[in-house]
Tab-separated table of C-alpha atoms in Angstrom:
chain	number	residue	atom	x	y	z
C	1	MET	CA	6.977	26.712	-17.815
C	2	GLU	CA	3.832	28.283	-15.945
C	3	GLU	CA	4.004	30.245	-12.850
C	4	VAL	CA	1.425	30.473	-10.244
C	5	ARG	CA	1.327	31.973	-6.773
C	6	ILE	CA	-0.453	30.371	-3.938
C	7	PRO	CA	-0.737	31.866	-0.748
C	8	LEU	CA	-0.112	29.329	1.859
C	9	LEU	CA	0.120	30.157	5.870
C	10	SER	CA	1.585	27.120	7.532
C	11	ARG	CA	5.189	26.034	7.734
C	12	HIS	CA	6.683	22.574	8.526
C	13	SER	CA	9.031	19.957	7.036
C	14	SER	CA	9.738	16.648	7.884
C	15	ASP	CA	11.819	13.743	6.072
C	16	CYS	CA	9.943	10.464	5.192
C	17	ASN	CA	10.396	7.574	2.983
C	18	GLY	CA	8.609	7.390	-0.548
C	19	VAL	CA	5.906	9.914	-1.577
C	20	SER	CA	3.680	11.356	1.176
C	21	SER	CA	0.582	13.233	0.697
C	22	ASP	CA	-0.531	16.002	2.858
C	23	PRO	CA	-3.368	18.518	2.584
C	24	ILE	CA	-2.917	21.978	0.592
C	25	ALA	CA	-5.298	24.151	2.553
C	26	GLY	CA	-6.146	27.637	2.577
C	27	ASP	CA	-4.374	28.162	5.895
C	28	GLY	CA	-1.333	25.712	5.243
C	29	GLY	CA	-0.318	23.305	2.633
C	30	SER	CA	2.178	20.862	1.129
C	31	PHE	CA	3.602	18.736	-1.612
C	32	ALA	CA	4.829	15.888	-1.761
C	33	THR	CA	8.490	14.919	-3.180
C	34	ASN	CA	10.150	11.628	-3.335
C	35	GLY	CA	11.920	11.581	0.182
C	36	ARG	CA	10.787	14.852	1.810
C	37	THR	CA	7.444	16.417	2.254
C	38	SER	CA	7.926	20.317	2.891
C	39	CYS	CA	5.368	22.630	3.797
C	40	TYR	CA	5.474	26.196	2.997
C	41	GLY	CA	3.630	29.363	4.378
C	42	GLY	CA	4.020	32.734	5.821
C	43	THR	CA	4.075	34.794	2.371
C	44	GLU	CA	3.625	33.895	-1.250
C	45	HIS	CA	5.750	31.200	-2.791
C	46	VAL	CA	6.198	30.799	-6.391
C	47	VAL	CA	4.961	27.337	-7.854
C	48	SER	CA	6.291	26.551	-11.103
C	49	LEU	CA	4.910	23.613	-13.122
C	50	GLU	CA	5.483	22.161	-16.303
C	51	ALA	CA	2.771	20.145	-18.183
C	52	GLU	CA	2.063	18.670	-21.365
C	53	SER	CA	-1.776	17.331	-21.734
C	54	GLN	CA	-2.259	14.254	-23.515
C	55	ASN	CA	-5.680	12.219	-23.289
C	56	GLY	CA	-6.607	13.465	-20.018
C	57	HIS	CA	-3.285	12.941	-18.688
C	58	ALA	CA	-0.428	15.085	-17.872
C	59	ASP	CA	3.245	15.001	-17.573
C	60	TYR	CA	4.435	17.279	-14.980
C	61	ARG	CA	7.136	18.660	-12.821
C	62	LEU	CA	6.268	20.683	-9.889
C	63	GLU	CA	8.676	22.806	-8.156
C	64	ILE	CA	8.315	25.186	-5.114
C	65	GLN	CA	11.178	27.753	-4.061
C	66	GLU	CA	11.400	29.732	-0.920
C	67	GLN	CA	14.683	31.243	-0.664
C	68	ASP	CA	17.301	28.415	-0.557
C	69	HIS	CA	14.758	25.907	-0.127
C	70	ARG	CA	13.633	24.258	-3.264
C	71	SER	CA	11.680	20.885	-3.789
C	72	SER	CA	10.285	19.365	-7.114
C	73	LEU	CA	8.272	16.615	-7.946
C	74	GLU	CA	7.744	14.788	-11.372
C	75	GLY	CA	5.387	12.465	-12.617
C	76	ARG	CA	1.933	11.605	-14.341
C	77	ALA	CA	-1.089	13.299	-12.688
C	78	VAL	CA	-4.046	11.184	-13.765
C	79	PRO	CA	-7.275	13.009	-12.224
C	80	ALA	CA	-9.149	10.273	-10.361
C	81	TYR	CA	-11.563	12.014	-8.565
C	82	GLN	CA	-13.070	15.592	-7.867
C	83	ASN	CA	-15.640	17.206	-5.530
C	84	SER	CA	-15.901	20.894	-4.260
C	85	SER	CA	-13.624	20.581	-1.402
C	86	SER	CA	-10.702	17.886	-2.778
C	87	ASP	CA	-8.995	16.884	-5.981
C	88	THR	CA	-7.272	13.277	-5.703
C	89	PHE	CA	-4.094	12.440	-8.270
C	90	SER	CA	-2.682	9.106	-8.876
C	91	ASP	CA	1.047	9.486	-9.022
C	92	GLN	CA	3.037	7.269	-11.273
C	93	GLY	CA	5.786	9.131	-11.878
C	94	PRO	CA	9.322	7.760	-12.854
C	95	GLY	CA	11.278	6.849	-9.594
C	96	LEU	CA	8.251	7.086	-7.458
C	97	PRO	CA	6.070	4.551	-6.120
C	98	ILE	CA	2.523	4.185	-7.221
C	99	GLY	CA	0.501	6.295	-4.544
C	100	THR	CA	-2.240	8.945	-4.247
C	101	GLN	CA	-1.912	12.803	-3.504
C	102	ARG	CA	-4.895	14.426	-2.145
C	103	PHE	CA	-4.777	17.981	-2.132
C	104	SER	CA	-8.092	19.036	0.113
C	105	TYR	CA	-8.980	22.936	0.275
C	106	PRO	CA	-11.884	24.856	1.669
C	107	PRO	CA	-14.036	26.513	-1.351
C	108	ILE	CA	-12.393	29.770	-0.486
C	109	ALA	CA	-9.206	28.628	-1.605
C	110	ASN	CA	-10.762	26.948	-4.571
C	111	ASP	CA	-9.091	29.604	-7.076
C	112	HIS	CA	-5.471	29.004	-5.814
C	113	LEU	CA	-5.370	25.488	-6.579
C	114	GLN	CA	-7.296	25.330	-9.800
C	115	ASN	CA	-4.687	27.937	-11.007
C	116	VAL	CA	-2.215	24.823	-10.278
C	117	ILE	CA	-4.735	22.214	-11.632
C	118	SER	CA	-5.144	23.965	-15.045
C	119	CYS	CA	-1.766	23.856	-15.574
C	120	LEU	CA	-2.237	19.837	-15.722
C	121	GLY	CA	-4.386	20.194	-18.654
C	122	GLU	CA	-8.238	19.451	-19.295
C	123	GLN	CA	-9.959	17.205	-16.549
C	124	PRO	CA	-12.174	14.533	-17.446
C	125	CYS	CA	-15.950	14.750	-16.038
C	126	ILE	CA	-16.060	11.985	-13.536
C	127	GLY	CA	-19.337	11.342	-11.854
C	128	PRO	CA	-19.657	9.795	-8.225
C	129	GLN	CA	-17.211	6.948	-7.660
C	130	PRO	CA	-18.641	3.495	-6.649
C	131	SER	CA	-17.657	2.352	-3.099
C	132	VAL	CA	-15.993	-0.993	-2.710
C	133	ASP	CA	-17.190	-3.951	-0.262
C	134	PRO	CA	-14.255	-4.829	1.313
C	135	PHE	CA	-16.286	-7.899	2.466
C	136	ARG	CA	-18.140	-9.167	-0.446
C	137	ASN	CA	-16.881	-12.385	-2.025
C	138	SER	CA	-16.993	-12.003	-5.652
C	139	THR	CA	-17.982	-15.850	-6.454
C	140	PRO	CA	-20.332	-16.807	-3.526
C	141	ASN	CA	-22.727	-19.213	-5.447
C	142	ILE	CA	-21.711	-22.043	-7.742
C	143	VAL	CA	-22.893	-20.497	-11.467
C	144	GLY	CA	-22.495	-22.281	-15.017
C	145	LEU	CA	-22.270	-25.326	-16.687
C	146	TYR	CA	-18.579	-25.382	-16.009
C	147	ALA	CA	-18.497	-24.765	-12.488
C	148	TRP	CA	-20.849	-27.432	-11.780
C	149	THR	CA	-19.043	-29.873	-14.099
C	150	LYS	CA	-15.561	-29.328	-12.659
C	151	ILE	CA	-17.359	-29.777	-8.856
C	152	ILE	CA	-18.839	-33.250	-9.919
C	153	LEU	CA	-15.496	-34.438	-11.584
C	154	CYS	CA	-13.239	-33.348	-8.666
C	155	ALA	CA	-15.866	-34.829	-6.412
C	156	PRO	CA	-13.326	-37.815	-5.910
C	157	LEU	CA	-10.249	-35.355	-5.290
C	158	LEU	CA	-11.841	-33.802	-2.842
C	159	VAL	CA	-12.352	-36.742	-0.594
C	160	ALA	CA	-8.808	-38.108	-1.028
C	161	ARG	CA	-7.550	-34.344	-0.024
C	162	VAL	CA	-9.862	-34.464	3.070
C	163	LEU	CA	-8.525	-37.402	4.050
C	164	LEU	CA	-4.934	-36.435	3.455
C	165	VAL	CA	-5.357	-33.394	5.283
C	166	VAL	CA	-6.787	-35.280	8.652
C	167	VAL	CA	-3.298	-37.548	8.407
C	168	LEU	CA	-1.547	-34.408	8.134
C	169	MET	CA	-3.134	-32.852	11.033
C	170	CYS	CA	-2.755	-35.686	13.049
C	171	ILE	CA	1.348	-36.022	12.398
C	172	GLY	CA	1.490	-32.555	13.144
C	173	PHE	CA	-0.423	-32.963	16.270
C	174	VAL	CA	1.785	-35.251	17.571
C	175	SER	CA	4.893	-33.785	16.525
C	176	THR	CA	3.615	-30.618	18.475
C	177	LYS	CA	2.886	-32.643	21.751
C	178	LEU	CA	6.207	-33.870	21.853
C	179	ALA	CA	7.616	-30.054	21.478
C	180	LEU	CA	5.351	-29.032	24.483
C	181	ALA	CA	6.366	-32.123	26.438
C	182	ARG	CA	7.438	-31.411	30.060
C	183	TRP	CA	7.582	-27.501	28.956
C	184	LYS	CA	6.731	-25.353	31.878
C	185	GLN	CA	8.195	-22.054	31.020
C	186	LYS	CA	5.532	-20.660	28.609
C	187	LYS	CA	6.382	-17.115	28.994
C	188	SER	CA	9.813	-17.530	27.761
C	189	ALA	CA	10.896	-18.299	24.240
C	190	MET	CA	10.711	-21.625	23.057
C	191	PRO	CA	14.320	-23.883	23.381
C	192	LYS	CA	15.771	-24.440	19.826
C	193	TRP	CA	15.539	-28.052	20.112
C	194	ARG	CA	11.623	-27.652	20.556
C	195	CYS	CA	11.206	-25.479	17.732
C	196	ASN	CA	13.338	-28.083	15.582
C	197	VAL	CA	10.654	-30.480	16.415
C	198	MET	CA	8.101	-28.254	15.430
C	199	GLY	CA	9.764	-28.231	12.154
C	200	VAL	CA	7.674	-31.625	11.318
C	201	THR	CA	4.381	-29.414	12.153
C	202	ARG	CA	5.389	-26.707	9.786
C	203	LEU	CA	6.000	-29.233	6.878
C	204	CYS	CA	2.497	-30.697	7.204
C	205	ALA	CA	0.940	-27.272	7.098
C	206	ARG	CA	2.800	-26.968	3.819
C	207	GLY	CA	1.480	-30.423	2.773
C	208	ILE	CA	-2.450	-29.017	4.008
C	209	LEU	CA	-1.689	-26.128	1.565
C	210	PHE	CA	-0.652	-28.332	-1.146
C	211	CYS	CA	-4.248	-30.456	-0.376
C	212	PHE	CA	-6.095	-27.140	-1.000
C	213	GLY	CA	-4.573	-26.525	-4.131
C	214	PHE	CA	-1.799	-24.255	-3.478
C	215	HIS	CA	0.922	-26.319	-5.258
C	216	TRP	CA	3.180	-23.632	-5.589
C	217	ILE	CA	3.179	-20.304	-4.127
C	218	ARG	CA	4.742	-17.165	-5.881
C	219	ARG	CA	6.709	-14.793	-3.599
C	220	ILE	CA	8.161	-11.417	-4.183
C	221	GLY	CA	10.549	-9.915	-2.345
C	222	ARG	CA	12.339	-11.987	0.624
C	223	PRO	CA	11.325	-11.762	4.867
C	224	ALA	CA	13.812	-9.308	6.400
C	225	HIS	CA	15.881	-10.849	9.594
C	226	ARG	CA	14.104	-10.590	12.798
C	227	GLU	CA	17.001	-8.236	14.357
C	228	ILE	CA	15.976	-5.771	11.487
C	229	ALA	CA	12.166	-6.032	11.496
C	230	PRO	CA	10.730	-7.826	14.583
C	231	ILE	CA	7.121	-7.426	13.435
C	232	PHE	CA	5.341	-8.071	10.280
C	233	VAL	CA	2.008	-6.598	9.287
C	234	SER	CA	-0.366	-8.701	6.764
C	235	ASN	CA	-3.520	-7.878	5.018
C	236	HIS	CA	-5.980	-10.935	6.152
C	237	VAL	CA	-7.886	-12.376	3.421
C	238	SER	CA	-8.404	-16.017	3.969
C	239	TYR	CA	-8.270	-18.961	6.257
C	240	VAL	CA	-4.904	-19.770	4.237
C	241	ASP	CA	-3.146	-16.791	5.461
C	242	PRO	CA	-2.285	-18.081	9.233
C	243	ILE	CA	-1.410	-21.502	7.721
C	244	PHE	CA	1.304	-20.417	5.166
C	245	TYR	CA	2.827	-17.742	7.513
C	246	PHE	CA	3.094	-20.558	10.362
C	247	TYR	CA	4.757	-22.519	7.582
C	248	GLU	CA	7.105	-19.902	6.426
C	249	LEU	CA	7.854	-17.736	9.278
C	250	PHE	CA	6.889	-19.609	12.288
C	251	PRO	CA	6.160	-16.377	13.912
C	252	SER	CA	4.154	-15.248	17.128
C	253	PHE	CA	0.427	-14.535	16.287
C	254	VAL	CA	-2.042	-12.222	17.748
C	255	SER	CA	-5.155	-14.069	18.053
C	256	SER	CA	-8.198	-14.204	19.658
C	257	SER	CA	-8.637	-15.712	22.697
C	258	SER	CA	-11.737	-17.987	21.859
C	259	HIS	CA	-9.208	-19.549	19.074
C	260	ASN	CA	-7.261	-21.596	21.961
C	261	ASP	CA	-9.986	-24.009	22.538
C	262	ILE	CA	-10.018	-25.335	18.706
C	263	PHE	CA	-9.582	-28.948	18.556
C	264	LEU	CA	-6.251	-29.479	17.058
C	265	VAL	CA	-5.354	-25.903	16.372
C	266	GLY	CA	-5.395	-24.859	20.069
C	267	THR	CA	-2.663	-27.038	20.716
C	268	ILE	CA	-0.657	-25.863	17.876
C	269	ILE	CA	-1.627	-22.283	18.797
C	270	LYS	CA	0.160	-22.979	22.026
C	271	ALA	CA	3.063	-24.170	20.744
C	272	MET	CA	3.278	-21.098	18.586
C	273	GLN	CA	3.149	-19.221	22.232
C	274	VAL	CA	0.097	-16.710	20.334
C	275	ILE	CA	-0.573	-13.635	22.101
C	276	LEU	CA	-4.031	-14.075	22.931
C	277	VAL	CA	-6.493	-10.855	23.309
C	278	ASP	CA	-9.979	-10.506	23.988
C	279	ARG	CA	-11.335	-7.756	21.753
C	280	LEU	CA	-13.811	-6.761	24.294
C	281	SER	CA	-11.705	-6.291	27.297
C	282	PRO	CA	-9.653	-2.897	27.336
C	283	ASP	CA	-7.263	-4.653	29.865
C	284	SER	CA	-6.590	-7.225	27.671
C	285	ARG	CA	-5.817	-5.713	24.352
C	286	LYS	CA	-3.613	-3.391	26.751
C	287	ASP	CA	-1.946	-6.428	28.045
C	288	ALA	CA	-1.539	-7.754	24.199
C	289	ALA	CA	-0.105	-4.546	23.214
C	290	ASN	CA	2.858	-4.626	25.786
C	291	GLU	CA	3.803	-8.164	25.207
C	292	ILE	CA	3.745	-7.512	21.491
C	293	LYS	CA	6.588	-4.745	22.819
C	294	ARG	CA	8.144	-7.226	24.849
C	295	ARG	CA	8.535	-10.062	22.369
C	296	ALA	CA	10.050	-7.694	19.501
C	297	SER	CA	12.534	-6.275	21.752
C	298	CYS	CA	14.054	-9.826	22.480
C	299	ASN	CA	15.673	-11.171	19.630
C	300	ASP	CA	15.132	-14.735	21.936
C	301	PHE	CA	11.347	-14.675	20.429
C	302	PRO	CA	10.534	-15.116	16.729
C	303	PRO	CA	9.186	-12.189	14.950
C	304	VAL	CA	5.534	-11.182	15.462
C	305	LEU	CA	3.184	-11.612	13.106
C	306	LEU	CA	-0.282	-9.081	13.062
C	307	PHE	CA	-3.216	-8.844	10.845
C	308	PRO	CA	-3.957	-5.068	11.908
C	309	GLU	CA	-7.343	-5.158	10.273
C	310	GLY	CA	-8.420	-7.537	12.724
C	311	THR	CA	-10.577	-9.293	10.378
C	312	THR	CA	-10.718	-10.774	6.956
C	313	THR	CA	-11.328	-9.079	3.998
C	314	ASN	CA	-11.652	-9.751	0.161
C	315	GLY	CA	-8.503	-8.110	-0.669
C	316	ARG	CA	-9.661	-5.204	-2.619
C	317	ALA	CA	-9.707	-2.956	-0.280
C	318	VAL	CA	-7.598	-2.233	3.377
C	319	ILE	CA	-9.878	-1.239	5.852
C	320	SER	CA	-8.578	0.737	9.172
C	321	PHE	CA	-5.683	-0.734	11.094
C	322	LYS	CA	-5.877	-1.852	15.006
C	323	LEU	CA	-2.717	-0.056	16.772
C	324	GLY	CA	-1.209	-2.910	18.402
C	325	ALA	CA	1.458	-3.575	15.784
C	326	PHE	CA	2.363	0.374	15.848
C	327	VAL	CA	2.554	1.166	19.735
C	328	PRO	CA	5.929	-0.473	20.138
C	329	GLY	CA	7.571	1.976	17.503
C	330	PHE	CA	9.820	-1.074	15.656
C	331	PRO	CA	10.620	-1.183	12.072
C	332	ILE	CA	7.858	-2.770	10.446
C	333	GLN	CA	7.803	-5.272	6.981
C	334	PRO	CA	4.393	-5.130	5.632
C	335	VAL	CA	3.287	-8.142	3.680
C	336	VAL	CA	0.616	-8.211	0.903
C	337	VAL	CA	-1.063	-11.707	0.386
C	338	ARG	CA	-3.291	-11.937	-3.312
C	339	TYR	CA	-5.349	-14.816	-4.245
C	340	PRO	CA	-5.579	-14.341	-8.367
C	341	HIS	CA	-8.495	-15.981	-9.361
C	342	VAL	CA	-11.195	-16.643	-12.287
C	343	HIS	CA	-13.907	-19.397	-10.902
C	344	HIS	CA	-13.435	-19.267	-7.289
C	345	ASP	CA	-12.639	-16.434	-5.075
C	346	PRO	CA	-10.967	-17.853	-1.920
C	347	SER	CA	-11.531	-14.749	0.239
C	348	TRP	CA	-13.637	-15.551	3.475
C	349	GLY	CA	-15.856	-12.644	3.384
C	350	ASN	CA	-19.766	-12.774	3.300
C	351	ILE	CA	-19.802	-16.681	2.943
C	352	SER	CA	-19.864	-19.456	5.349
C	353	LEU	CA	-16.529	-21.656	5.924
C	354	TRP	CA	-18.385	-24.920	5.369
C	355	LYS	CA	-19.679	-23.699	1.882
C	356	LEU	CA	-16.147	-21.776	0.986
C	357	VAL	CA	-13.707	-25.391	2.124
C	358	PRO	CA	-15.705	-27.325	-0.276
C	359	ARG	CA	-15.308	-25.052	-3.491
C	360	MET	CA	-11.603	-24.607	-2.507
C	361	LEU	CA	-10.910	-28.417	-2.482
C	362	THR	CA	-12.792	-28.862	-5.643
C	363	GLN	CA	-10.570	-26.595	-7.297
C	364	PHE	CA	-7.642	-28.591	-9.121
C	365	HIS	CA	-5.395	-25.362	-8.382
C	366	ASN	CA	-5.466	-22.388	-6.635
C	367	PHE	CA	-3.272	-19.544	-6.812
C	368	MET	CA	-1.514	-17.451	-4.285
C	369	GLU	CA	0.886	-14.465	-4.095
C	370	VAL	CA	2.983	-13.084	-0.980
C	371	GLU	CA	4.548	-9.887	-1.814
C	372	TYR	CA	7.091	-8.799	0.860
C	373	LEU	CA	7.348	-4.767	0.905
C	374	PRO	CA	10.294	-2.766	1.792
C	375	ILE	CA	10.962	-2.168	5.415
C	376	ILE	CA	9.037	0.953	7.156
C	377	TYR	CA	11.121	2.531	9.870
C	378	PRO	CA	8.995	5.126	11.923
C	379	SER	CA	10.264	8.726	12.732
C	380	GLU	CA	10.761	10.167	16.106
C	381	ALA	CA	7.053	11.637	15.855
C	382	GLU	CA	5.646	8.435	14.490
C	383	SER	CA	7.376	6.605	17.381
C	384	GLN	CA	5.170	8.499	19.759
C	385	HIS	CA	1.947	8.685	17.854
C	386	PRO	CA	0.963	4.817	16.788
C	387	ILE	CA	-2.002	6.484	14.501
C	388	GLU	CA	0.496	8.324	12.209
C	389	PHE	CA	2.896	5.408	11.697
C	390	ALA	CA	-0.303	3.017	10.899
C	391	GLU	CA	-1.369	5.647	8.310
C	392	LYS	CA	1.971	5.565	7.044
C	393	ILE	CA	2.033	1.912	6.649
């Protein structure tokens, strides 16, 4: 066990779920622990770190003591990125979720942090890390004999699938019209019997997914009850995502007002009581945030589902979140959608829809995985600061 003294000047302590990361800087800092983030300062504090280095990795136990207050962290540190002002470690310790611990500090504090880092063993030399383009489709073109052969052989399947999709959309359109017949109270929750009629449309949506090659969909975890987590947030990879959630959860979406005019789809959007927003209008965004809070606080409405990124990505990265889902300060269940693939990437990135749909329809089977993550409860501070809540999610 080696002991190192680090001067930290700020002091703050807060409870949280899971592992959090905060900066260790020359004017203050923190160490992440499972269930608590504690910042120490004012005087020098003893940092005890026990590490055994092997193949560039270090199993470690980190302890910080200040009078009667003690915090510890166990895990495996993997140097992932470094420069003159920060060092990042992937934390994959026992009992700790996979995450990232980022220790940032100004150059004048390097000596103190390097003393701690040196206990983890020798660091590998790592050059600049390549950036990830979150909008790049990995298979934009048809390449190779196999891909062309598959498309030619599946051409009859494409025609059959298109015809079946049209039939299912027509059936869904009729059932949706029946559910909306003579219903004038658009601001109130849809009555249960109308929701039951919409069940036919939801089954049609599952049939459409089947036509697109999603014969079975792997689910990890379960969606929370509406009374526990009235808001879901999900990454957005493909046009398939809303179809799945419509079938699975029948939620209230937040969608662009331009979608309300799409043929057939616009009618279904009305039946789902989608919260429409004009992204270019500040007033519209404010009204949408108020409507999200109103529906999330009323159990008569279905849960609200948002794609906080505001656009589709390729699923390799998460881009910055819009704050509409986090302003109300309600518990949120995050959901992750993945599309494992080899020959065809279904992500709607830098590829046109007219090119993406035929490629998907000529795949005999497409893979989809949906993981319901644990519910995230905002702290009192995060309820007042949606940016912090969004970062936590």
